[in-house]
Short mmCIF file of C-alpha atoms (C1' of nucleotides) in Angstrom, two decimals:
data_model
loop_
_atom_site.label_atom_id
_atom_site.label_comp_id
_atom_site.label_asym_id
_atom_site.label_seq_id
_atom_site.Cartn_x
_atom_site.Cartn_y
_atom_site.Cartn_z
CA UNK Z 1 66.89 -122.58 -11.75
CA UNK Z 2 66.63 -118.91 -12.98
CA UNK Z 3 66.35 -118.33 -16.61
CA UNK Z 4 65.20 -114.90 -18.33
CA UNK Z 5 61.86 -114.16 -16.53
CA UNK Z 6 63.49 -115.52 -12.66
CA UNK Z 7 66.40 -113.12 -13.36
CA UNK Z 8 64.20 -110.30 -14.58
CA UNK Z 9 61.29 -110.56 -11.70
CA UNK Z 10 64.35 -110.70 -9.58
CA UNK Z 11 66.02 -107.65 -10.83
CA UNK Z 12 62.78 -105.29 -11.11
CA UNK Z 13 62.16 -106.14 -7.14
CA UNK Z 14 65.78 -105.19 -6.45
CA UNK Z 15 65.98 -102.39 -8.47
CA UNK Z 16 64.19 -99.59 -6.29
CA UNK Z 17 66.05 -100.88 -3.27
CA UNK Z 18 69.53 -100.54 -4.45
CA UNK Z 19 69.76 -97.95 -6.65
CA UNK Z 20 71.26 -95.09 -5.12
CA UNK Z 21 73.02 -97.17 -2.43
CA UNK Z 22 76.79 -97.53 -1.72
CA UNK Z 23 78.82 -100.43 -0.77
CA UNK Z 24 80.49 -100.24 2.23
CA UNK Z 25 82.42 -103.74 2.58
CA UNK Z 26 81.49 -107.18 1.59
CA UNK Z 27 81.83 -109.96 3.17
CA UNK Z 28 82.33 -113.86 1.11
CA UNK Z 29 80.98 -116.60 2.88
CA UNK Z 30 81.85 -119.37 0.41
CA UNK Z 31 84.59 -118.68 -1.74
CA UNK Z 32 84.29 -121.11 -4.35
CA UNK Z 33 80.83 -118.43 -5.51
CA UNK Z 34 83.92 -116.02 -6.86
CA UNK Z 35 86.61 -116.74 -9.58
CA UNK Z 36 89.18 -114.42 -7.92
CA UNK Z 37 90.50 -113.91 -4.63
CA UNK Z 38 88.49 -112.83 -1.45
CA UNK Z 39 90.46 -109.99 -1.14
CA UNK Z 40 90.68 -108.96 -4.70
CA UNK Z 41 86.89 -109.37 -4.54
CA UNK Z 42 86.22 -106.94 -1.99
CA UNK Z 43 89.04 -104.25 -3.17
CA UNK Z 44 87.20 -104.05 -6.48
CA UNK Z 45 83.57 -103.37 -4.57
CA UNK Z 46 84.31 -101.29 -1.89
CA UNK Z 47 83.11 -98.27 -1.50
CA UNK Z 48 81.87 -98.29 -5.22
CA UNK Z 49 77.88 -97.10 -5.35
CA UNK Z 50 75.14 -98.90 -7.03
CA UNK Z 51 74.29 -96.66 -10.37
CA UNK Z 52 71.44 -98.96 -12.09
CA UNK Z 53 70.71 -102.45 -11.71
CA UNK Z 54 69.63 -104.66 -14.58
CA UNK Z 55 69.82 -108.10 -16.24
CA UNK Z 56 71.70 -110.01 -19.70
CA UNK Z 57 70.81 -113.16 -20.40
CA UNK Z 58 70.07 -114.98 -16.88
CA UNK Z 59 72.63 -112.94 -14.95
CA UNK Z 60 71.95 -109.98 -12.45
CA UNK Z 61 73.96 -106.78 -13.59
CA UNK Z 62 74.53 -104.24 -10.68
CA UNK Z 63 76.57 -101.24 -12.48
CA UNK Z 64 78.71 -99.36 -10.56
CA UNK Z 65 80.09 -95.75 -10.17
CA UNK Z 66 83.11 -97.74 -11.40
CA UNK Z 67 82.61 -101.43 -12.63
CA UNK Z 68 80.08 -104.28 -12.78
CA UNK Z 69 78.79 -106.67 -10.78
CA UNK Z 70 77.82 -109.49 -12.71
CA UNK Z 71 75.56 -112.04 -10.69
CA UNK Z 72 74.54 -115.66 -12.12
CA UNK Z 73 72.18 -117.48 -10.44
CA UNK Z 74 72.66 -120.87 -11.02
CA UNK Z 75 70.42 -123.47 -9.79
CA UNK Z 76 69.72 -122.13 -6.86
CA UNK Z 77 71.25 -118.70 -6.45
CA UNK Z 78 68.60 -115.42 -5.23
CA UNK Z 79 69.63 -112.41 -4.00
CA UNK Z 80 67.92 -111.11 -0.67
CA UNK Z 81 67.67 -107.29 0.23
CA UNK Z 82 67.59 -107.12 3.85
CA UNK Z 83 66.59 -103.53 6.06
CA UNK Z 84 66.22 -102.11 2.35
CA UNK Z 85 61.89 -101.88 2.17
CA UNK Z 86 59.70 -102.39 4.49
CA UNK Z 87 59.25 -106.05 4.93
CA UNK Z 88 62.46 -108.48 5.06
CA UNK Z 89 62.03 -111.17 2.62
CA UNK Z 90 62.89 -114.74 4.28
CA UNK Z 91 66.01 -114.82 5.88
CA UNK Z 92 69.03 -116.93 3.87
CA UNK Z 93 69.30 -120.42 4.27
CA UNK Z 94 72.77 -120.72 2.99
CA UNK Z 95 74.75 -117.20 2.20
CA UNK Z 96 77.31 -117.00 0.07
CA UNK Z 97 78.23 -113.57 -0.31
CA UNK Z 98 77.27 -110.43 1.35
CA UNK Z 99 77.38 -106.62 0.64
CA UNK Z 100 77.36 -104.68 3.56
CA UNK Z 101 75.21 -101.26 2.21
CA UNK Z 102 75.35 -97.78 3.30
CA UNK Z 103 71.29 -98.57 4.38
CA UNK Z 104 70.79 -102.61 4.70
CA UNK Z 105 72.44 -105.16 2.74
CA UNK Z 106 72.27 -107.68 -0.43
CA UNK Z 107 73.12 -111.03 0.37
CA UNK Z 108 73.95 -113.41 -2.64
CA UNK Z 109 72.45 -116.59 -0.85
CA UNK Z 110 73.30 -120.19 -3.32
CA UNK Z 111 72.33 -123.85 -1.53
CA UNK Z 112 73.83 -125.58 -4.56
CA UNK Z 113 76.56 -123.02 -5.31
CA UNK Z 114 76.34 -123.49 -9.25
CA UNK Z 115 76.68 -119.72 -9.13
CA UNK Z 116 78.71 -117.26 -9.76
CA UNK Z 117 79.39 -113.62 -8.44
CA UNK Z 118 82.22 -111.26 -10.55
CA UNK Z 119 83.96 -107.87 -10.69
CA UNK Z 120 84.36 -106.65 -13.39
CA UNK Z 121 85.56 -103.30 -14.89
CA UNK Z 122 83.83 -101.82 -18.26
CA UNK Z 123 86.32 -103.39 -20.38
CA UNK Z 124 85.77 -106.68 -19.22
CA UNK Z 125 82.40 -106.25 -19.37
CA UNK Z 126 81.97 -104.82 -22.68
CA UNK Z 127 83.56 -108.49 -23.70
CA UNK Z 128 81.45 -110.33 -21.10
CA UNK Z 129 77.64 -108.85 -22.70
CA UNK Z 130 79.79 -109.61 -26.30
CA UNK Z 131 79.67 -113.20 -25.88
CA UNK Z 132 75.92 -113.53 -25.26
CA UNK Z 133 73.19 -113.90 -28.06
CA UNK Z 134 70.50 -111.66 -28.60
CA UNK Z 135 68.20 -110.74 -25.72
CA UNK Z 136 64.75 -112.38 -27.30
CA UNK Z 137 62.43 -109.91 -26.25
CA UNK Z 138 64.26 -106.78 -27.99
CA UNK Z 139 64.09 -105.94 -31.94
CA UNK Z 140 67.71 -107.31 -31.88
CA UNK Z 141 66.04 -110.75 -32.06
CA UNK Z 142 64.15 -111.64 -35.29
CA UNK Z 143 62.72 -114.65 -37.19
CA UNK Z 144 64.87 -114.42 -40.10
CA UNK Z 145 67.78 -114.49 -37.76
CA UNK Z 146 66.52 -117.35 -35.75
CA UNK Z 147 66.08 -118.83 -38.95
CA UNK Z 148 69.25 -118.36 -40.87
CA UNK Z 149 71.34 -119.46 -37.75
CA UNK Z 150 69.35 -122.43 -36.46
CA UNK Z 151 69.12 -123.93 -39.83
CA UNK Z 152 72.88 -124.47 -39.72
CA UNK Z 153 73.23 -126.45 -36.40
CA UNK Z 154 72.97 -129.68 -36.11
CA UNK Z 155 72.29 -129.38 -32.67
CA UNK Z 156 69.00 -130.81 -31.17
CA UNK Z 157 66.85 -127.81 -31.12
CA UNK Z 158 65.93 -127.52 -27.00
CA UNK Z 159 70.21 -127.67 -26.43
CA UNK Z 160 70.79 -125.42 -28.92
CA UNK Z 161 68.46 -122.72 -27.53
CA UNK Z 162 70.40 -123.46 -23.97
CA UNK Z 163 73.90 -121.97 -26.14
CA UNK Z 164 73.63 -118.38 -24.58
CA UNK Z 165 75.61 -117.41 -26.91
CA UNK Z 166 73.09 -118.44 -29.70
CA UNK Z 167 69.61 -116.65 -27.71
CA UNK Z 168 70.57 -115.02 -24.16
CA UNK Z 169 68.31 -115.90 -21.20
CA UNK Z 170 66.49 -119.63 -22.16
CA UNK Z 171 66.85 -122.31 -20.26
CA UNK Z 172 65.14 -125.59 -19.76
CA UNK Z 173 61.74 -124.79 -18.79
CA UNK Z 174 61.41 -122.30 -21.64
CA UNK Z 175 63.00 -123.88 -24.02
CA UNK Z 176 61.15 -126.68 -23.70
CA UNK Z 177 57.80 -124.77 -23.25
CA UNK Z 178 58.62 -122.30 -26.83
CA UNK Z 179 59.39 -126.25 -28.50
CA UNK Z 180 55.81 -127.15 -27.78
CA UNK Z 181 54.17 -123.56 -28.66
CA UNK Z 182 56.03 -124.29 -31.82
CA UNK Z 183 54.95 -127.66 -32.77
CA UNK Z 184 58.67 -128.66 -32.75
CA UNK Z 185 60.05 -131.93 -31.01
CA UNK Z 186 62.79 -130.66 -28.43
CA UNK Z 187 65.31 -133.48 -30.22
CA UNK Z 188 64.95 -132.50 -33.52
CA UNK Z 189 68.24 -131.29 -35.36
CA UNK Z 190 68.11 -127.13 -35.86
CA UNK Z 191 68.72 -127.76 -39.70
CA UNK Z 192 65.67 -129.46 -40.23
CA UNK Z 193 63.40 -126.86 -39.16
CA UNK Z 194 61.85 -124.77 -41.90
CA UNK Z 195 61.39 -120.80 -42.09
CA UNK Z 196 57.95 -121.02 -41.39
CA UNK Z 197 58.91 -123.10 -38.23
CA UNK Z 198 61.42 -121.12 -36.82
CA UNK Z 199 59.13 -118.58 -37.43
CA UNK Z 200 56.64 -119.79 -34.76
CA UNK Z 201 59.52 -120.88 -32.81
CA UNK Z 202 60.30 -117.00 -32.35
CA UNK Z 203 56.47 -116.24 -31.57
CA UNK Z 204 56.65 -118.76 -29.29
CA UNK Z 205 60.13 -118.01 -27.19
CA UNK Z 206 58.41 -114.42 -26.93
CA UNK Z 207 55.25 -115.44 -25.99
CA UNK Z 208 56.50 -118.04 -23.38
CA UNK Z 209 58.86 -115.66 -22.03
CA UNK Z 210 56.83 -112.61 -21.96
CA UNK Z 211 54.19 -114.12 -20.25
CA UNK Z 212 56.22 -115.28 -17.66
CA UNK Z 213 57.53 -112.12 -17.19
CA UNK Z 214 54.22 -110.99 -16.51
CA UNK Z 215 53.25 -113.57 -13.95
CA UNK Z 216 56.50 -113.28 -11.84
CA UNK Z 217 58.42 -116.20 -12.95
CA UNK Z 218 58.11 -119.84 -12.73
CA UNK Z 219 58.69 -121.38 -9.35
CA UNK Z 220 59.39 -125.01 -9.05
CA UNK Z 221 60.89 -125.20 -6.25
CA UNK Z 222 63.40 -122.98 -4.78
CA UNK Z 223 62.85 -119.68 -6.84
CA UNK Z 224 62.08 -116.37 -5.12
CA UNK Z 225 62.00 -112.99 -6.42
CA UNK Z 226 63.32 -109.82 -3.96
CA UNK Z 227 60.21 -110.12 -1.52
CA UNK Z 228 60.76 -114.11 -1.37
CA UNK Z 229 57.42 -114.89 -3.24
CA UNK Z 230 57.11 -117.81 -5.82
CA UNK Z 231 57.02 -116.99 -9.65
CA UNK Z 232 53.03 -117.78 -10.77
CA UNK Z 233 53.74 -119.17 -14.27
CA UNK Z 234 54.47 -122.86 -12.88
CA UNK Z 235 50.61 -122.87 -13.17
CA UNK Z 236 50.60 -122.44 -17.22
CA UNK Z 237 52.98 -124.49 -18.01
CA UNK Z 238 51.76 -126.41 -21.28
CA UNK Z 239 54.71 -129.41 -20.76
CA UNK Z 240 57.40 -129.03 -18.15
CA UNK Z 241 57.31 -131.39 -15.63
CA UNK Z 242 53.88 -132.37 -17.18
CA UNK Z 243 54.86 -136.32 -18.18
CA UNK Z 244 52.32 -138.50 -18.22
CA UNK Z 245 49.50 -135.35 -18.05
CA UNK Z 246 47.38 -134.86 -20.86
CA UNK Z 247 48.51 -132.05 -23.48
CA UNK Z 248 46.57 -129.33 -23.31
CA UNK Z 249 45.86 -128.91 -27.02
CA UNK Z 250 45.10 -132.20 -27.91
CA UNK Z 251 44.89 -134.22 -25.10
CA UNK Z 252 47.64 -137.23 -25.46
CA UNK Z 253 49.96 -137.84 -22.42
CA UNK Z 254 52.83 -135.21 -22.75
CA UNK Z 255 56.27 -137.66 -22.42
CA UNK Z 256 59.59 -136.96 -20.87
CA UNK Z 257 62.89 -137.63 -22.75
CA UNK Z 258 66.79 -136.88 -21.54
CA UNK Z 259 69.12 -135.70 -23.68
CA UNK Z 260 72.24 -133.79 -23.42
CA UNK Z 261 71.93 -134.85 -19.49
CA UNK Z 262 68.91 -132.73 -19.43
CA UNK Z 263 64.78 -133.88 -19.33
CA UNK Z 264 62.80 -132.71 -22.06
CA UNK Z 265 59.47 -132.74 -21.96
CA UNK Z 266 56.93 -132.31 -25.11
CA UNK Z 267 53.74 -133.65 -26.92
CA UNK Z 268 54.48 -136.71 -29.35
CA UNK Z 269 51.43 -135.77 -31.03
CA UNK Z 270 51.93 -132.11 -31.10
CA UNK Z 271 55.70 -132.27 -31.82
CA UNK Z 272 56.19 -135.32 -33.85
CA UNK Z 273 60.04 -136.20 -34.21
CA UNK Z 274 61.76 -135.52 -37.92
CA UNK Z 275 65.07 -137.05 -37.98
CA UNK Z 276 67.49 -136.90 -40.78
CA UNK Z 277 65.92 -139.83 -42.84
CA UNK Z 278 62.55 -137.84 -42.88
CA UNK Z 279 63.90 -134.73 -43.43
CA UNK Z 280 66.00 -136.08 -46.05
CA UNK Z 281 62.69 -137.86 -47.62
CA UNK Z 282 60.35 -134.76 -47.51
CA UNK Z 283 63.19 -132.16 -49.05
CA UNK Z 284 63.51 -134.62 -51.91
"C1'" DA O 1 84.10 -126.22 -35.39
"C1'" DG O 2 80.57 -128.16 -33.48
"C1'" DT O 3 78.41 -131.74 -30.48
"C1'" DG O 4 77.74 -134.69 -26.64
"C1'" DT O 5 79.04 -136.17 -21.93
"C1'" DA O 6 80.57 -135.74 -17.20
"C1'" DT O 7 81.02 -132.82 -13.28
"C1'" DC O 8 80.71 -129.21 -9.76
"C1'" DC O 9 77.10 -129.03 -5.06
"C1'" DT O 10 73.19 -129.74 -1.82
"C1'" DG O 11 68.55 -131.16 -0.80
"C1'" DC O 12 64.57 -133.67 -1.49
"C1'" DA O 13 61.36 -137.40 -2.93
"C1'" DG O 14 60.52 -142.09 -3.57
"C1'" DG O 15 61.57 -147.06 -3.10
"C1'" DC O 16 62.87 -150.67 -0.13
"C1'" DT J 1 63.70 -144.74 10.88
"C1'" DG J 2 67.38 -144.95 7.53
"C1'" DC J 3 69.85 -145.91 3.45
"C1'" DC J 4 70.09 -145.71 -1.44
"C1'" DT J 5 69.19 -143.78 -6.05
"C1'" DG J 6 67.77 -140.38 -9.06
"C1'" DC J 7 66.65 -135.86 -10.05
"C1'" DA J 8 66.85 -130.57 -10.14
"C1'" DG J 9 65.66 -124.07 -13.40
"C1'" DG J 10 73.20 -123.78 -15.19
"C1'" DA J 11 77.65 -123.54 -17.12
"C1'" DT J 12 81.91 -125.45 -18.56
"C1'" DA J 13 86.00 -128.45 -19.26
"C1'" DC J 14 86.92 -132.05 -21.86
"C1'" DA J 15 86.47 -135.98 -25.40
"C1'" DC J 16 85.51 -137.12 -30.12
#
DNA sequence: AGTGTATCCTGCAGGC
DNA sequence: TGCCTGCAGGATACAC
């Protein structure tokens, strides 16, 4: 459920909360959330304190007096501060992992338990970060990048921008939303998108995300940021989850396609398909 | 190598 | 009411 803007609301609530703190003991709920032992989990956490908390790609970074915690959401995954501020957010449904703080405690709460809670030390980190693309709204992203690398896949354009290692932090939703601010059909292969496309496929993963940044997230139905509140940006959504609705720019029913196991949704008028006949036919 | 599919898990909505 | 199917914001192990 979390991509970039979930993860980011999500960190900038936690962040004055947990800075500063120390980890007494944690306690895992559902073991399957780790990739190591229990044990070995808690060994590598305890007693470490919280030095600055921050995000890459969709995943929650706590960094530690001595290691990382790396946190990915999932589907479903949010992390609760409870007796850390003055009001409690809602209390966990289903709890997966909890950090028992000098003041109050973080619980990693998961109903699906798609996600995924790690400790790592700086070495293993430094190789973690490596493996993800570039964060989209730093200078390390640009359209001539976007460009040069898209235009070699063959990839449908909405999975390739899932690849974190190709653009750290889209998902679904976004993808699908910077396709339609880009007048590109989610299906269409990455080679057959020209400079000037990928071009306004950049503005438009920027924009998208930015903006969502701004308005908290997009809640669709389980997301919550720190204090528990939904993510606004559900409510400007141009075509996710929109099938059947009229397009916002030109008015013709915005459709729903699945590919790669995954919906897409997009205007046929605004994002008409070019496969590799067409594309074949217009470069000649 | 690079793509596409199936799968992990739970909850909910809709059809009958 | 209850049972069934399909669907969900992610990531990855496989098959080709």
């Amino acid at each position: 459920m979390p991509e970039l803007p979930e993860a980011e609301t999500l960190v900038r609530g936690l962040r004055p909360a947990l800075v500063g703190r120390s980890i007494v003991q944690a306690r895992v709920h559902k073991p399957d959330i780790l990739r190591v032992r229990p044990r070995r989990f808690r060994d590598r956490v305890r007693g470490r304190r919280i030095e600055a908390v921050g995000r890459r790609a969709k995943n929650v970074v706590l960094l530690l007096d001595d290691g990382v915690i790396v946190i990915n959401l999932g589907m479903t995954g949010w992390l609760a501060p409870l007796g850390l501020g003055p009001h409690d957010p809602p209390r966990p449904t289903h709890p997966a992992v909890t950090f028992r703080l000098d003041t109050g405690r973080l619980v990693f709460d998961d109903v699906r338990r798609f996600g995924c809670v790690e400790a790592l030390d700086p070495g293993e980190w430094a190789e973690r970060d490596a493996t993800f693309g570039p964060e989209p709204l730093t200078d390390a992203f640009t359209p001539d990048d976007l460009f040069e690398r898209l235009h070699r896949s063959r990839s449908p354009v909405r999975s390739w921008l899932l690849d974190q290692r190709k653009v750290a932090g889209v998902g679904n939703i976004y993808a699908c939303e910077a396709c339609f601010r880009a007048g590109i059909h989610p299906a269409r292969r990455g080679v057959t998108v020209t400079r000037d496309e990928a071009t306004a496929l950049h503005a438009g993963i920027r924009g998208v995300l930015g903006a969502a940044v701004e308005a908290g997230g997009t809640t669709i139905r389980d997301y919550r940021n720190a204090d528990g509140a939904s993510g606004e940006f559900v409510h400007r959504l141009d075509v996710y989850g929109r099938e059947e609705q009229p397009c916002h720019r030109c008015d013709d029913a915005v459709e729903r396609i699945v590919f790669g196991n995954r919906s897409a949704f997009f205007c046929p008028s605004c994002q008409p398909m070019i496969d590799d006949a067409a594309w074949a036919a217009r470069a000649s």
